GROMACS .gro file of C-alpha atoms in nm:
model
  304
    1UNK     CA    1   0.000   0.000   0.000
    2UNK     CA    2   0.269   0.234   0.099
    3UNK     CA    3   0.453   0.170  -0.254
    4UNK     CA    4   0.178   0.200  -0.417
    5UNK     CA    5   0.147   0.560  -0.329
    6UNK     CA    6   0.535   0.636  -0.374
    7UNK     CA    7   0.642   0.598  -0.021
    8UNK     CA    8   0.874   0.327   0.150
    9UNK     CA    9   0.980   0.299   0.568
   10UNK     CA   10   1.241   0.553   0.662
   11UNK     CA   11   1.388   0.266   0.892
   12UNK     CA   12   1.395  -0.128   0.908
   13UNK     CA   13   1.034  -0.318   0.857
   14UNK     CA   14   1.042  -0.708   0.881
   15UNK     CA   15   0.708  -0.901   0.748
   16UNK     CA   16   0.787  -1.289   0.920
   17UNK     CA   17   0.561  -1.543   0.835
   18UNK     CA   18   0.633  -1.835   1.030
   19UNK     CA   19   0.488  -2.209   1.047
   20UNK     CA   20   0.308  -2.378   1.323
   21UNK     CA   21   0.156  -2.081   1.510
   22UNK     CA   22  -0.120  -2.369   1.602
   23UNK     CA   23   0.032  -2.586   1.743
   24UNK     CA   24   0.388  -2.514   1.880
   25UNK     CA   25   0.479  -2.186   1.829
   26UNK     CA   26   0.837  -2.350   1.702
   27UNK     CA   27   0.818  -2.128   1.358
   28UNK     CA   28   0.791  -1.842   1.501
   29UNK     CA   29   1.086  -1.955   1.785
   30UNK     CA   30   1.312  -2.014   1.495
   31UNK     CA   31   1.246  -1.688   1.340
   32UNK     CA   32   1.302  -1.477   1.637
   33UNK     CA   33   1.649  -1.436   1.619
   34UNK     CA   34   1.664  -1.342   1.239
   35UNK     CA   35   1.336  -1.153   1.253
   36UNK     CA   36   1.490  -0.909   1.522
   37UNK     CA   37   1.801  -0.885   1.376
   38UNK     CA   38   1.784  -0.563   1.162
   39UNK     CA   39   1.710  -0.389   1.509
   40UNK     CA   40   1.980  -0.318   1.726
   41UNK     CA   41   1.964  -0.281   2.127
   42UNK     CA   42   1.882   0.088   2.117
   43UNK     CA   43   1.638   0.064   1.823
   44UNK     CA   44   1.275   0.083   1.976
   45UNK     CA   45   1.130  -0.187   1.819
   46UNK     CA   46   0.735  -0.229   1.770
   47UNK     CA   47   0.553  -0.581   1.697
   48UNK     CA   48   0.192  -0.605   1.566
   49UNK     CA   49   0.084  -0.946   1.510
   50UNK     CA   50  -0.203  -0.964   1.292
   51UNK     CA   51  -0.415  -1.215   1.488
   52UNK     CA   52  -0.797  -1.159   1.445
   53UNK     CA   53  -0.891  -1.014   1.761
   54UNK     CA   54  -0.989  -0.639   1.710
   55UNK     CA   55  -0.867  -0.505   1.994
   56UNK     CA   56  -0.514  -0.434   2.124
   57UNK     CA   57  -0.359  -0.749   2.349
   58UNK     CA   58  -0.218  -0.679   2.683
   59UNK     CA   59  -0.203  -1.054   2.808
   60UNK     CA   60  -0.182  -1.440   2.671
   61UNK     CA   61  -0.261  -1.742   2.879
   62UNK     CA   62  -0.033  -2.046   2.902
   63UNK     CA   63  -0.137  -2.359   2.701
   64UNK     CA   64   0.042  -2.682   2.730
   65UNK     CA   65  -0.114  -3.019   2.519
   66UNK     CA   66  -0.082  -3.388   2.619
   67UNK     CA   67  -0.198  -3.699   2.565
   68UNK     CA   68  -0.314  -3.990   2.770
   69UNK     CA   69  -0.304  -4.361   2.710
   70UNK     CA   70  -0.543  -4.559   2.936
   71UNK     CA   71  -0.526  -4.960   2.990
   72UNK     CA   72  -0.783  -5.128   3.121
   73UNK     CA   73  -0.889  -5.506   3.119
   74UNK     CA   74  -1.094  -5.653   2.836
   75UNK     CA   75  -1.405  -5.910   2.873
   76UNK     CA   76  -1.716  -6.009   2.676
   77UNK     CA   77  -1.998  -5.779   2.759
   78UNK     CA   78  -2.174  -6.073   2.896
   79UNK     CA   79  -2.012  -5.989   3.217
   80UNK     CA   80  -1.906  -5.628   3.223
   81UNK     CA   81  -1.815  -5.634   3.550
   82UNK     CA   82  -1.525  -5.897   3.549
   83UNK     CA   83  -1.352  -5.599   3.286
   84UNK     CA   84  -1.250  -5.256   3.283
   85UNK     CA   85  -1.369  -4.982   3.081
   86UNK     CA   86  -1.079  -4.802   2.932
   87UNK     CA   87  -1.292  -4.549   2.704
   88UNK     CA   88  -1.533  -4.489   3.027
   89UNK     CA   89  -1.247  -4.436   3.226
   90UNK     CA   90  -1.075  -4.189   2.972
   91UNK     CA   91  -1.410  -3.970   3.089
   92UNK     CA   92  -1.381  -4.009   3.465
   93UNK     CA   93  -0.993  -3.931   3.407
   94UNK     CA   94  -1.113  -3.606   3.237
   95UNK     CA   95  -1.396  -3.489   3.446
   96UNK     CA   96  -1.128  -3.497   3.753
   97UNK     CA   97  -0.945  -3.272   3.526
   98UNK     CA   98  -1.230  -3.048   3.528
   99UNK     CA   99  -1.203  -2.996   3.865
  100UNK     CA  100  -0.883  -2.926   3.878
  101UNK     CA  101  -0.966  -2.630   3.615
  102UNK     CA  102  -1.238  -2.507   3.863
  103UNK     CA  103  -0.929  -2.452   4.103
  104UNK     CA  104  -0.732  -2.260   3.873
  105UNK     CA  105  -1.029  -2.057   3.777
  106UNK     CA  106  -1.034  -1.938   4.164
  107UNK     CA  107  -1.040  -1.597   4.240
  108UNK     CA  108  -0.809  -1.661   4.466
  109UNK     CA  109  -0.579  -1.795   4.184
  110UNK     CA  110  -0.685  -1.551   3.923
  111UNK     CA  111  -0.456  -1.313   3.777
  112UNK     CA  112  -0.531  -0.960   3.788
  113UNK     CA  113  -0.455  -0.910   3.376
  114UNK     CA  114  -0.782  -1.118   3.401
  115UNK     CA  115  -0.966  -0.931   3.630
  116UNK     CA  116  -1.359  -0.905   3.492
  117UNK     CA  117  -1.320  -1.212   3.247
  118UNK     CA  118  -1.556  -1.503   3.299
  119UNK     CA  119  -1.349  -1.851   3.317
  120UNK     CA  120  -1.046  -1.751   3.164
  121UNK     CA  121  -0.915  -2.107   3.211
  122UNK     CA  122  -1.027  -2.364   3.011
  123UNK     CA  123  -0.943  -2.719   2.981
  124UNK     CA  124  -1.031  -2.895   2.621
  125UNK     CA  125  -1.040  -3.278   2.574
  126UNK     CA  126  -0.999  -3.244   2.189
  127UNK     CA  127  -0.976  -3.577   2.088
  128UNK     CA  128  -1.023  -3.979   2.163
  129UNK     CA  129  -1.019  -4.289   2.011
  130UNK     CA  130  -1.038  -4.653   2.155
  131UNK     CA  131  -1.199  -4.996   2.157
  132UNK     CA  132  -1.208  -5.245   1.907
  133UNK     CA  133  -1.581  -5.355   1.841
  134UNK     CA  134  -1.915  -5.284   2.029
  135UNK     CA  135  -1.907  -5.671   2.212
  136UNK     CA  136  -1.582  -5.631   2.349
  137UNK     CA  137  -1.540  -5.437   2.690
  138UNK     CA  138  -1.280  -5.201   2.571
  139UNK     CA  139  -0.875  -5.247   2.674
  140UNK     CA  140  -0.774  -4.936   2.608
  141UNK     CA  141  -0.860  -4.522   2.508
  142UNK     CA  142  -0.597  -4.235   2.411
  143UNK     CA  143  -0.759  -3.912   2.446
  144UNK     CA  144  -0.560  -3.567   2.373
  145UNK     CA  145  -0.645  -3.254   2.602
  146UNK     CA  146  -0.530  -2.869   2.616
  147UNK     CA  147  -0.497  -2.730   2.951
  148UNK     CA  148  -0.464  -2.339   3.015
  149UNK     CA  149  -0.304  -2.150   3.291
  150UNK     CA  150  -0.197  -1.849   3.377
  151UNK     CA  151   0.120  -1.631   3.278
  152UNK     CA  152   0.359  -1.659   3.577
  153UNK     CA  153   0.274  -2.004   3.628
  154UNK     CA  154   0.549  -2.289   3.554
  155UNK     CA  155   0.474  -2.544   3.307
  156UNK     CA  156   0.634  -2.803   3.540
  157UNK     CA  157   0.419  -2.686   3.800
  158UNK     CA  158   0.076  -2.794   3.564
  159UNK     CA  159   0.208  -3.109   3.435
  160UNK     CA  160   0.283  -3.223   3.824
  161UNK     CA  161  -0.101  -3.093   3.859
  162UNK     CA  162  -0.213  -3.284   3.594
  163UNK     CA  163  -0.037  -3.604   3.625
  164UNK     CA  164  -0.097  -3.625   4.034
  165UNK     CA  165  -0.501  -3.556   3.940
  166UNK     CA  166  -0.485  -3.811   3.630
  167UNK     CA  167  -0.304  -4.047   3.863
  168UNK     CA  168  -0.470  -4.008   4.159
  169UNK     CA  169  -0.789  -4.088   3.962
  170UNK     CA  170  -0.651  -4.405   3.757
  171UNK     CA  171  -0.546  -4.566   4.071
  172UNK     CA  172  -0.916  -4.540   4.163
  173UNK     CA  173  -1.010  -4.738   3.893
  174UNK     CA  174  -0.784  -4.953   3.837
  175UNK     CA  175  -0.641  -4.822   3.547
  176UNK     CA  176  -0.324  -4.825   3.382
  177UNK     CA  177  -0.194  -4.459   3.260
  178UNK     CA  178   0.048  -4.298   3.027
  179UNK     CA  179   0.082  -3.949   2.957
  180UNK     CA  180   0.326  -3.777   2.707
  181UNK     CA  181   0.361  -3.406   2.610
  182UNK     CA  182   0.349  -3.296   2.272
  183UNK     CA  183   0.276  -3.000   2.087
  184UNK     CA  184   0.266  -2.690   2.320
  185UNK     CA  185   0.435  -2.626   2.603
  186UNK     CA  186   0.353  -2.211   2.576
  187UNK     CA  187   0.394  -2.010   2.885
  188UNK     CA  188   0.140  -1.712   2.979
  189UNK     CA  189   0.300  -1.388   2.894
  190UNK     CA  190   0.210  -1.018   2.993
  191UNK     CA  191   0.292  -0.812   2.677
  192UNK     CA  192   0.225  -0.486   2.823
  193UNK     CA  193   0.323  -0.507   3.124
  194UNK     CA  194   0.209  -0.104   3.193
  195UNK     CA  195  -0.155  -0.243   3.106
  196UNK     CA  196  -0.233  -0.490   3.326
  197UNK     CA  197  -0.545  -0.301   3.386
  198UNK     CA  198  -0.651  -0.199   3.067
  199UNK     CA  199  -0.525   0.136   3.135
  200UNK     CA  200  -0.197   0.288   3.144
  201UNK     CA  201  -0.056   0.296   3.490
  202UNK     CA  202   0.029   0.669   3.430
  203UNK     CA  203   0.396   0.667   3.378
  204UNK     CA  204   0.540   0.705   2.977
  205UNK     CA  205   0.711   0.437   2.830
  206UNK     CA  206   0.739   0.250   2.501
  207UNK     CA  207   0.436   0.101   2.570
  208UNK     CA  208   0.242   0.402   2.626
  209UNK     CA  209   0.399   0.539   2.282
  210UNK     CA  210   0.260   0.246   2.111
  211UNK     CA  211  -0.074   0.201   2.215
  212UNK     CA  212  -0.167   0.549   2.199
  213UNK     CA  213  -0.008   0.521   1.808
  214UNK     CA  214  -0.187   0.239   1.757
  215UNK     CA  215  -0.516   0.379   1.905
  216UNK     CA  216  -0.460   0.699   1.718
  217UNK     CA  217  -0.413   0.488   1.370
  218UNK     CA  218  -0.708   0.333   1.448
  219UNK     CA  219  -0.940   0.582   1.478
  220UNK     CA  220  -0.814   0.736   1.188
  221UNK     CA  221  -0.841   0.416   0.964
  222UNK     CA  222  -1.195   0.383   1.064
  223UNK     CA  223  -1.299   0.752   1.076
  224UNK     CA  224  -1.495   0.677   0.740
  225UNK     CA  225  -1.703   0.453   0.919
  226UNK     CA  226  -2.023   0.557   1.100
  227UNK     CA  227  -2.069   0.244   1.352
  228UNK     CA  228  -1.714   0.298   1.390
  229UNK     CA  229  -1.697   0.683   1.488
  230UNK     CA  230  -1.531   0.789   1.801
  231UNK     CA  231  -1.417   0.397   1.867
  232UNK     CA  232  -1.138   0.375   2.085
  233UNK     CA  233  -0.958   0.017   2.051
  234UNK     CA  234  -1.022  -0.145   2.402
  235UNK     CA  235  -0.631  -0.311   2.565
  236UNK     CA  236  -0.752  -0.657   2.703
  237UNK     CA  237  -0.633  -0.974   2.696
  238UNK     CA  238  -0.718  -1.343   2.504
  239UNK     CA  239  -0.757  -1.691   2.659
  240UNK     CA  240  -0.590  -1.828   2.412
  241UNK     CA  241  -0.158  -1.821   2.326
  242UNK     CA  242  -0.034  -1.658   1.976
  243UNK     CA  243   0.360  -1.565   1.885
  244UNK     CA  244   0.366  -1.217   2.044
  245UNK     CA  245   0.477  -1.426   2.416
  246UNK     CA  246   0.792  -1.480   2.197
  247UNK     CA  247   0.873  -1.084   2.194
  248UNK     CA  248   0.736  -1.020   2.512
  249UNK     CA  249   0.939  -0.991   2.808
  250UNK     CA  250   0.980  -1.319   2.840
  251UNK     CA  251   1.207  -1.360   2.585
  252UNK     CA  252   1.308  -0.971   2.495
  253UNK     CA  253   1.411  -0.690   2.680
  254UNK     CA  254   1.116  -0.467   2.688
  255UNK     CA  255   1.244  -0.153   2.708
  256UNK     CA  256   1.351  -0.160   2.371
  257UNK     CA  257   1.049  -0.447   2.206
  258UNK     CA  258   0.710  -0.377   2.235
  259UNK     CA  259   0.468  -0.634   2.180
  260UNK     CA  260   0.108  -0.695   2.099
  261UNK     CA  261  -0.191  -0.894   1.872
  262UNK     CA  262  -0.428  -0.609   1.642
  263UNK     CA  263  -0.653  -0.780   1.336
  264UNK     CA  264  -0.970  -0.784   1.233
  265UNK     CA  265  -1.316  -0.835   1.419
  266UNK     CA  266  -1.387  -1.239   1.323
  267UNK     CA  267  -1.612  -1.488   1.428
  268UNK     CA  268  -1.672  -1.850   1.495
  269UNK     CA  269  -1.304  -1.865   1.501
  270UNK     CA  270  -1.163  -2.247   1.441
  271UNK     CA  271  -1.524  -2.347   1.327
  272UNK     CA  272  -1.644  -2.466   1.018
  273UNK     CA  273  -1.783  -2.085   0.922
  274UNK     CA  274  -1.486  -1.898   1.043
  275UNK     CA  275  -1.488  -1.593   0.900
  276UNK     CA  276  -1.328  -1.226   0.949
  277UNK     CA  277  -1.515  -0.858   0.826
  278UNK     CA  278  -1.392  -0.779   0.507
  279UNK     CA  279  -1.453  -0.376   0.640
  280UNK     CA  280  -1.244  -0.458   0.975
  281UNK     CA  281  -0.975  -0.625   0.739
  282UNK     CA  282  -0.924  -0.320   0.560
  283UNK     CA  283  -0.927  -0.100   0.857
  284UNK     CA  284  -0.670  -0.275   1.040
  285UNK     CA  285  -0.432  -0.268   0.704
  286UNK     CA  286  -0.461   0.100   0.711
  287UNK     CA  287  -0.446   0.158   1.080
  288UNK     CA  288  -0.091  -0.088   1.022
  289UNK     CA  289  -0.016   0.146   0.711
  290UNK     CA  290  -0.069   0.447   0.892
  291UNK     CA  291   0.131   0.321   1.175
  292UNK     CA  292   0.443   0.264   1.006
  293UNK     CA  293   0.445   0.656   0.946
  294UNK     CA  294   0.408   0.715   1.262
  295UNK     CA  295   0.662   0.481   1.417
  296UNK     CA  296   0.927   0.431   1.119
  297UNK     CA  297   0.883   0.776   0.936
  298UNK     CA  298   0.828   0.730   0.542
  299UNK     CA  299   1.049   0.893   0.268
  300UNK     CA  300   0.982   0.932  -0.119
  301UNK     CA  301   1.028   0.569  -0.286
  302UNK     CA  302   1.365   0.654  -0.512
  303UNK     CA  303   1.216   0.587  -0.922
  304UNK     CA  304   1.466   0.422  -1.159
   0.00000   0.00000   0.00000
C-alpha cells in the first residue's frame, strides 16, 4: 500500500511469516532471532501481530497439550463387570481434570490481567479414540487434552497438577496410565506489562507510545465509518496463546520491544464458518499502514 502511493519505511520493517503458530509456536521460535536482527539494542522496536482479535492485546494465557493412554482389562460384555472400561475411564480421568480447572479458575488464583473475564481457564479434551468392536469391553482409550493456565505459572508446576489428578484418579479405577507431552508447552506472557489493567498505569514508556499510536491509527483508519466513529480500541487480553509471548518480556528486553496482537473483528473462530469482516480487514491494514508513518517515518520511494 505504501509503494503503491510512492512511499517506503524511513527505517527497518520485517514481514515474518512463520509455520506452526497452532500448534507449537516453534516457527515463530526459529524466526526470532533473524526476525529481530535488523534492530539493534537501542532501536525501539514495535511488533503487531495480525491475529484476528480487534482489539489491542495486553495478556496471553499459558497452554500446554498432552496426551493420555489408558489400559484397562478386556471381557465379553456378557459380564461387564469382570472388565474394565478403558474409554469410560478416559471420561472419569477427564472430568477430575475439570475440577482441577475449577481450582485454577479461583479468584483466589486468578490473575489480575484477568480481572472481569468469565473462566479464563479452560481445559479442552480435543480428541479420543479406543476400543475395538461394540461386544468387546474395551482395553484401552488415548484421548488428547489442552490445559490453560496463567502467565507466571510454571509449566512443570501444571504437568505435576495434571499427572498427580490423572493419577490419583486411575489408581481409583484400576487403570493403567500414560501421559506424554506434545505439541505446546507455551507459557502465559504479559505483553504490556504497563496495562495490566486496561489502562496505562500513568507513567510514559514504550508502551504508552505504542498504544496510543496504535489507538490513534485506528481511529483514523476507521474515521470513514459511522458504527465505527469515536471507537477507541479497548487493551484486554485473550484466553488463548499466539507468537507475540515470543517478543514479550519473556524472551526480549522490553524496554527496547514492544509487543502486541491487532486484526480484524472475526467470528466463529476455528469453526467450520470462520470468517473475518472484510470492512475490519481493511481498517486494520490501514491503521498498520498508517502506523508505520508514525513509528518508522516514510520517505519518497527513489524511481529508476
Amino acid at each position: 500500500a505504501l509503494r503503491r502511493i510512492g512511499y517506503l519505511p524511513r527505517t527497518n520493517l520485517t514481514i515474518c511469516t512463520v509455520i506452526e503458530e497452532e500448534c507449537t509456536g516453534n516457527g515463530a521460535l526459529a524466526a526470532n532471532h533473524t526476525s529481530l536482527l535488523p534492530f539493534s539494542d537501542t532501536t525501539k522496536t514495535a511488533v503487531i501481530i495480525p491475529e484476528p482479535f480487534n482489539f489491542i492485546v495486553n495478556a496471553q494465557m499459558g497452554v500446554l497439550w498432552f496426551n493420555a493412554k489408558i489400559t484397562g482389562k478386556p471381557c465379553h460384555v456378557l459380564q461387564t463387570s469382570a472388565g474394565s472400561n478403558a474409554i469410560e475411564g478416559a471420561f472419569s480421568l477427564f472430568a477430575a481434570l475439570k475440577v482441577l480447572e475449577e481450582k485454577y479458575n479461583e479468584p483466589s488464583n486468578r490473575h489480575a490481567v484477568y480481572e472481569g473475564i468469565d473462566h479464563p481457564v479452560n481445559f479442552n479434551l480435543g480428541k479420543i479414540e479406543g476400543g475395538n468392536w461394540a461386544s468387546s469391553v474395551p482395553s484401552s482409550c488415548r484421548f488428547e487434552a489442552r490445559v490453560g493456565f496463567w502467565p507466571g505459572i510454571k509449566i512443570e508446576d501444571v504437568k505435576r497438577d495434571i499427572e498427580s489428578t490423572l493419577n490419583d484418579e486411575a489408581n481409583k479405577l484400576g487403570l493403567g496410565l500414560e501421559i506424554a507431552y506434545r505439541g505446546f508447552q507455551a507459557d502465559g506472557a504479559i505483553l504490556l506489562p504497563d496495562f495490566v489493567g486496561g489502562e496505562a498505569s500513568g507513567k510514559k514508556s514504550l508502551q504508552t507510545d505504542f498504544v496510543d499510536s496504535l489507538q490513534k491509527c485506528y481511529k483514523t483508519a476507521s474515521s470513514g465509518d459511522e458504527s465505527n466513529a469515536g471507537r477507541k480500541l479497548l487493551v484486554k487480553p485473550i484466553t488463548c496463546t499466539c507468537d507475540a509471548r515470543f517478543y514479550s518480556n519473556l524472551y526480549q528486553n522490553s524496554d527496547n520491544v514492544v509487543v502486541t496482537c491487532l486484526g480484524p473483528e472475526s467470528d466463529s473462530i476455528h469453526g467450520v464458518d470462520e470468517s473475518v469482516s472484510l470492512k475490519s480487514f481493511r481498517d486494520c491494514m490501514v491503521t498498520i499502514a498508517l502506523f508505520i508513518n508514525e513509528w518508522c517515518g516514510l520517505e519518497k520511494e527513489e524511481t529508476q
